[in-house]
Amino acid sequence: MKKLLYIVGGLVVVVVVAIVALITLVNPNQFKPLIVDQFESNTGMTITLEGDINWRFFPSLGLSIDKMYIDNPADFSDRKLLSVDKVGVGVQVLPLLDKQLFVEQVELANASFSLETLNDGRTNLDAFTATNDESASEATDNEESVESPAPSEPQSSDTPWTIEVAGVSITDSQLQVTDAQAGTNLFLENFNLTLTEFGFDKWSQLALSVEGTHNNQQFSASLDTGLWLDAELASPQLKAFSLTSTYRDPSVEVSPLTLTIDQFELNQWAPVALESTLTSGGNTVKVELGLELLLEDDLSQYQLRNISMASNVNGEGVSISNFDMSMPTFGYDVANPVSISLKGSASDVSFDNQLSMQLWIDEANSAIKFDSLSLTSTLQGDTLPYSPMNMSWQGGIDYDVNGSQSTVTFAPLSIDEMVFNGHVAADISQAVPNITYLLTSDNVDLDAFMAKGESAESAATQDTAQSSSDEEQDATEVVTQEPDLSALSQVNVAGRTEFGRFKASNILMTNLKTDIAITDGVAKVKSITAALYKGSLKLNATLNAQQATPTYRGDVALTKVQAKPLLVAVADTDLIEGLATTTTTFSGSSLIPDNLMKNLIGVANVSFTDGAINGINLAQIIRDNYAKIKGQSSAHQSEVKKTDFSALSGEFKFDKGNVTTDDFAMQSPLLRVTAQGQANYIQQNIDALTKVSIVGTLEGQGGDDINDLKDLTIPLSIRGPWSDPKFGLDFAALQAQELERNKAKLEEKAKKEAERGLKKLLGDKAEDDEVKKLSDKLLKGLFN
């Protein structure tokens, strides 16, 4: 026991003697000129070490400096490039005897570093780069000027010191990065870094934390991990890796984001987990991501597998209760299976989506494909046209990253009974994206689509709805601004649709084909063609939105279309029957509802064959008014209001609300009708004069009682609102015709009676030409 005490006591004496010898024989302030000279020679900048360099004995043997700083060059806003309130250096003792400074740990407290870029591009670090370049140039010049090595001299007794640093610890420090050219400002504060028990081929612990701002963004991060480095830095390892970060800007807040890795080693699969909560616009998104990562030795290749992600969203009008994604494997240049499940609700519509696909990405990340894409979706909600609504999509998506081009295919896209095929391609490499499309379907019935979910309402509900509708009508805001058509100048579109059967707003068309293009704010319907009620439709139109007030023009042609079913479908009226052939050209400006009709200009040429005008019986009107002339009453009040015709034609000019015609004509075996006049489709009234000629018997359309009007032209006026037009005869004109016709009849009758009397009186001499001339002269004088 006594020997042990002697040994321990001896060791203590040796340590005390060594420390006393160190303090006595080694003056740490002799390092100050060395540090200053080496820094200034290597950087060309000034470093200041305030106070003395002192020995410290706790927590380890080392040196400390209370204050040091590096001055900024001129013209920079901050006077100091770097300032440190306290510097501590832990060293090994024995190498000091050989003038070797082995630094075990450098500790910086309250360090402040400022990096600044001026408007002209200069930075306060240019001095480092310039000095290093000059030093390298001088060294090269010196090497070239040396002709032979200088003879070796015995080493001076004043051998220079060598310095090596093993690690650094930084606490409560900050970094300011200001770029006047870019207008950005990055500020890091409360920067702390500790590396404990650092050494090669052994585990050490690394911890880092920082807070900062970048312009109007705020963020923080903290990291804690076990670290293993081999001497060649070839096989780094991590364990218990944990990164926690927060982020905030005026629109988004991420708090917190946590990334954890249990164990990481090159060429080994490492499990990675990420959790985060994001808040934006009143919506909160929670995300959980898990995967396995394999990083190869050269750090250029990596693999992923067992990728899974779960998320939920809660916010104003949006709720995603379940989002699950799984990807068993991921690799470049191979198809990676992906499945996604998404359930939730938005804007009072709930959805349940299931998606599966094959994800393919090339190794250069220049092309992305979603092949064998299969999406099924069920939508439910009162705001839908009907509920539930079932959708499915089979197809794919190709995206060329370098060319900024993508293609979406539908093979097919189904919305319940409606099935579509085709594709949409987008090129976004230009300032104005280009979109092309092709969409086909055998049957598109929008009426059935909209009406599928309708249900009958009770009478009380209808009354309430009618009352509300009336109130809403009274309070309807008058639209006085043009619609926003700026989107037409922000994208170029060209595409076609082909529908075997198409129904909308009760109009049924077959073999419908459209060709539409949008370029530089001008939308062109190049062609719309369709079979329409046993006839055909052809239309083209242009909408120009390059001006503040848009303009439009177009042409519409109908060929041998059955008029009655078309009018019933369009306007719920059967005013005209027959086969219609029309050509219409139109133009105008403004899309404000009130201005749309006011500014409309055009011409319509109309031709109908083998039809009828319903609601008007011209024979009935003529008979009734003729009976009034004769002081009689009509005996056919129950007759059907219908006027048949074999042909009807006319040219109608419409100009800012008024429609005029000068050559309207209608023909039938019984009647000939011409008309001229005008109608106002804004005020919805008419003022026209028709002329009706009776060319055949009115049996069945008026009776024998007015057949004596045959060969008369009857003027019939039509005036008043469309809903209740008034018909009337021009009696003065009719009476003038009647007098003229009666005069001719009396003259003919008198002539015959005169000839008969002369024959009895004169016998054969009555046939003499002179006698006849004298007789005609006497009769003309009588009636004139």
JSON list of N, CA, C and O in Angstrom, two decimals, residues 654-676:
[
{"chain": "A", "resi": 654, "resn": "PHE", "atom": "N", "xyz": [-80.64, 41.59, -90.17]},
{"chain": "A", "resi": 654, "resn": "PHE", "atom": "CA", "xyz": [-80.74, 42.03, -88.78]},
{"chain": "A", "resi": 654, "resn": "PHE", "atom": "C", "xyz": [-79.61, 42.99, -88.46]},
{"chain": "A", "resi": 654, "resn": "PHE", "atom": "O", "xyz": [-78.45, 42.76, -88.81]},
{"chain": "A", "resi": 655, "resn": "ASP", "atom": "N", "xyz": [-79.98, 44.08, -87.84]},
{"chain": "A", "resi": 655, "resn": "ASP", "atom": "CA", "xyz": [-79.05, 45.17, -87.58]},
{"chain": "A", "resi": 655, "resn": "ASP", "atom": "C", "xyz": [-79.37, 45.78, -86.22]},
{"chain": "A", "resi": 655, "resn": "ASP", "atom": "O", "xyz": [-80.32, 46.56, -86.09]},
{"chain": "A", "resi": 656, "resn": "LYS", "atom": "N", "xyz": [-78.58, 45.38, -85.21]},
{"chain": "A", "resi": 656, "resn": "LYS", "atom": "CA", "xyz": [-78.65, 45.98, -83.87]},
{"chain": "A", "resi": 656, "resn": "LYS", "atom": "C", "xyz": [-80.07, 45.97, -83.30]},
{"chain": "A", "resi": 656, "resn": "LYS", "atom": "O", "xyz": [-80.56, 46.96, -82.77]},
{"chain": "A", "resi": 657, "resn": "GLY", "atom": "N", "xyz": [-80.71, 44.85, -83.41]},
{"chain": "A", "resi": 657, "resn": "GLY", "atom": "CA", "xyz": [-82.02, 44.67, -82.79]},
{"chain": "A", "resi": 657, "resn": "GLY", "atom": "C", "xyz": [-83.17, 44.58, -83.76]},
{"chain": "A", "resi": 657, "resn": "GLY", "atom": "O", "xyz": [-84.23, 44.05, -83.43]},
{"chain": "A", "resi": 658, "resn": "ASN", "atom": "N", "xyz": [-83.00, 45.11, -84.96]},
{"chain": "A", "resi": 658, "resn": "ASN", "atom": "CA", "xyz": [-84.07, 45.10, -85.94]},
{"chain": "A", "resi": 658, "resn": "ASN", "atom": "C", "xyz": [-83.82, 44.07, -87.03]},
{"chain": "A", "resi": 658, "resn": "ASN", "atom": "O", "xyz": [-82.69, 43.91, -87.51]},
{"chain": "A", "resi": 659, "resn": "VAL", "atom": "N", "xyz": [-84.90, 43.38, -87.42]},
{"chain": "A", "resi": 659, "resn": "VAL", "atom": "CA", "xyz": [-84.85, 42.44, -88.54]},
{"chain": "A", "resi": 659, "resn": "VAL", "atom": "C", "xyz": [-85.82, 42.97, -89.59]},
{"chain": "A", "resi": 659, "resn": "VAL", "atom": "O", "xyz": [-86.99, 43.23, -89.30]},
{"chain": "A", "resi": 660, "resn": "THR", "atom": "N", "xyz": [-85.32, 43.13, -90.81]},
{"chain": "A", "resi": 660, "resn": "THR", "atom": "CA", "xyz": [-86.16, 43.62, -91.91]},
{"chain": "A", "resi": 660, "resn": "THR", "atom": "C", "xyz": [-86.13, 42.65, -93.07]},
{"chain": "A", "resi": 660, "resn": "THR", "atom": "O", "xyz": [-85.14, 41.93, -93.27]},
{"chain": "A", "resi": 661, "resn": "THR", "atom": "N", "xyz": [-87.24, 42.62, -93.83]},
{"chain": "A", "resi": 661, "resn": "THR", "atom": "CA", "xyz": [-87.31, 41.81, -95.04]},
{"chain": "A", "resi": 661, "resn": "THR", "atom": "C", "xyz": [-88.14, 42.53, -96.07]},
{"chain": "A", "resi": 661, "resn": "THR", "atom": "O", "xyz": [-89.10, 43.24, -95.74]},
{"chain": "A", "resi": 662, "resn": "ASP", "atom": "N", "xyz": [-87.77, 42.36, -97.35]},
{"chain": "A", "resi": 662, "resn": "ASP", "atom": "CA", "xyz": [-88.51, 42.97, -98.45]},
{"chain": "A", "resi": 662, "resn": "ASP", "atom": "C", "xyz": [-89.00, 41.93, -99.45]},
{"chain": "A", "resi": 662, "resn": "ASP", "atom": "O", "xyz": [-89.75, 42.27, -100.37]},
{"chain": "A", "resi": 663, "resn": "ASP", "atom": "N", "xyz": [-88.55, 40.67, -99.30]},
{"chain": "A", "resi": 663, "resn": "ASP", "atom": "CA", "xyz": [-88.89, 39.69, -100.32]},
{"chain": "A", "resi": 663, "resn": "ASP", "atom": "C", "xyz": [-89.38, 38.37, -99.73]},
{"chain": "A", "resi": 663, "resn": "ASP", "atom": "O", "xyz": [-89.14, 37.30, -100.28]},
{"chain": "A", "resi": 664, "resn": "PHE", "atom": "N", "xyz": [-90.04, 38.45, -98.59]},
{"chain": "A", "resi": 664, "resn": "PHE", "atom": "CA", "xyz": [-90.61, 37.23, -98.02]},
{"chain": "A", "resi": 664, "resn": "PHE", "atom": "C", "xyz": [-91.71, 36.73, -98.96]},
{"chain": "A", "resi": 664, "resn": "PHE", "atom": "O", "xyz": [-92.57, 37.51, -99.41]},
{"chain": "A", "resi": 665, "resn": "ALA", "atom": "N", "xyz": [-91.70, 35.43, -99.24]},
{"chain": "A", "resi": 665, "resn": "ALA", "atom": "CA", "xyz": [-92.71, 34.86, -100.13]},
{"chain": "A", "resi": 665, "resn": "ALA", "atom": "C", "xyz": [-93.07, 33.46, -99.66]},
{"chain": "A", "resi": 665, "resn": "ALA", "atom": "O", "xyz": [-92.22, 32.70, -99.21]},
{"chain": "A", "resi": 666, "resn": "MET", "atom": "N", "xyz": [-94.38, 33.16, -99.77]},
{"chain": "A", "resi": 666, "resn": "MET", "atom": "CA", "xyz": [-94.87, 31.82, -99.43]},
{"chain": "A", "resi": 666, "resn": "MET", "atom": "C", "xyz": [-95.85, 31.38, -100.51]},
{"chain": "A", "resi": 666, "resn": "MET", "atom": "O", "xyz": [-96.68, 32.18, -100.98]},
{"chain": "A", "resi": 667, "resn": "GLN", "atom": "N", "xyz": [-95.74, 30.13, -100.89]},
{"chain": "A", "resi": 667, "resn": "GLN", "atom": "CA", "xyz": [-96.59, 29.60, -101.94]},
{"chain": "A", "resi": 667, "resn": "GLN", "atom": "C", "xyz": [-97.25, 28.32, -101.48]},
{"chain": "A", "resi": 667, "resn": "GLN", "atom": "O", "xyz": [-96.67, 27.52, -100.74]},
{"chain": "A", "resi": 668, "resn": "SER", "atom": "N", "xyz": [-98.52, 28.16, -101.97]},
{"chain": "A", "resi": 668, "resn": "SER", "atom": "CA", "xyz": [-99.25, 26.92, -101.76]},
{"chain": "A", "resi": 668, "resn": "SER", "atom": "C", "xyz": [-100.22, 26.77, -102.91]},
{"chain": "A", "resi": 668, "resn": "SER", "atom": "O", "xyz": [-100.44, 27.72, -103.68]},
{"chain": "A", "resi": 669, "resn": "PRO", "atom": "N", "xyz": [-100.82, 25.61, -103.08]},
{"chain": "A", "resi": 669, "resn": "PRO", "atom": "CA", "xyz": [-101.81, 25.48, -104.17]},
{"chain": "A", "resi": 669, "resn": "PRO", "atom": "C", "xyz": [-102.98, 26.44, -104.02]},
{"chain": "A", "resi": 669, "resn": "PRO", "atom": "O", "xyz": [-103.69, 26.70, -104.99]},
{"chain": "A", "resi": 670, "resn": "LEU", "atom": "N", "xyz": [-103.22, 27.00, -102.86]},
{"chain": "A", "resi": 670, "resn": "LEU", "atom": "CA", "xyz": [-104.37, 27.86, -102.60]},
{"chain": "A", "resi": 670, "resn": "LEU", "atom": "C", "xyz": [-104.01, 29.32, -102.49]},
{"chain": "A", "resi": 670, "resn": "LEU", "atom": "O", "xyz": [-104.81, 30.19, -102.84]},
{"chain": "A", "resi": 671, "resn": "LEU", "atom": "N", "xyz": [-102.77, 29.61, -101.93]},
{"chain": "A", "resi": 671, "resn": "LEU", "atom": "CA", "xyz": [-102.42, 30.98, -101.60]},
{"chain": "A", "resi": 671, "resn": "LEU", "atom": "C", "xyz": [-101.05, 31.35, -102.15]},
{"chain": "A", "resi": 671, "resn": "LEU", "atom": "O", "xyz": [-100.18, 30.49, -102.33]},
{"chain": "A", "resi": 672, "resn": "ARG", "atom": "N", "xyz": [-100.88, 32.62, -102.38]},
{"chain": "A", "resi": 672, "resn": "ARG", "atom": "CA", "xyz": [-99.58, 33.21, -102.63]},
{"chain": "A", "resi": 672, "resn": "ARG", "atom": "C", "xyz": [-99.42, 34.36, -101.64]},
{"chain": "A", "resi": 672, "resn": "ARG", "atom": "O", "xyz": [-100.28, 35.26, -101.59]},
{"chain": "A", "resi": 673, "resn": "VAL", "atom": "N", "xyz": [-98.35, 34.35, -100.88]},
{"chain": "A", "resi": 673, "resn": "VAL", "atom": "CA", "xyz": [-98.16, 35.35, -99.84]},
{"chain": "A", "resi": 673, "resn": "VAL", "atom": "C", "xyz": [-96.81, 36.02, -100.04]},
{"chain": "A", "resi": 673, "resn": "VAL", "atom": "O", "xyz": [-95.78, 35.35, -100.19]},
{"chain": "A", "resi": 674, "resn": "THR", "atom": "N", "xyz": [-96.80, 37.32, -100.04]},
{"chain": "A", "resi": 674, "resn": "THR", "atom": "CA", "xyz": [-95.56, 38.10, -99.99]},
{"chain": "A", "resi": 674, "resn": "THR", "atom": "C", "xyz": [-95.66, 39.02, -98.78]},
{"chain": "A", "resi": 674, "resn": "THR", "atom": "O", "xyz": [-96.75, 39.34, -98.31]},
{"chain": "A", "resi": 675, "resn": "ALA", "atom": "N", "xyz": [-94.48, 39.42, -98.27]},
{"chain": "A", "resi": 675, "resn": "ALA", "atom": "CA", "xyz": [-94.50, 40.27, -97.07]},
{"chain": "A", "resi": 675, "resn": "ALA", "atom": "C", "xyz": [-93.27, 41.15, -97.05]},
{"chain": "A", "resi": 675, "resn": "ALA", "atom": "O", "xyz": [-92.22, 40.82, -97.62]},
{"chain": "A", "resi": 676, "resn": "GLN", "atom": "N", "xyz": [-93.44, 42.26, -96.38]},
{"chain": "A", "resi": 676, "resn": "GLN", "atom": "CA", "xyz": [-92.32, 43.14, -96.08]},
{"chain": "A", "resi": 676, "resn": "GLN", "atom": "C", "xyz": [-92.61, 43.83, -94.75]},
{"chain": "A", "resi": 676, "resn": "GLN", "atom": "O", "xyz": [-93.76, 44.01, -94.36]}
]
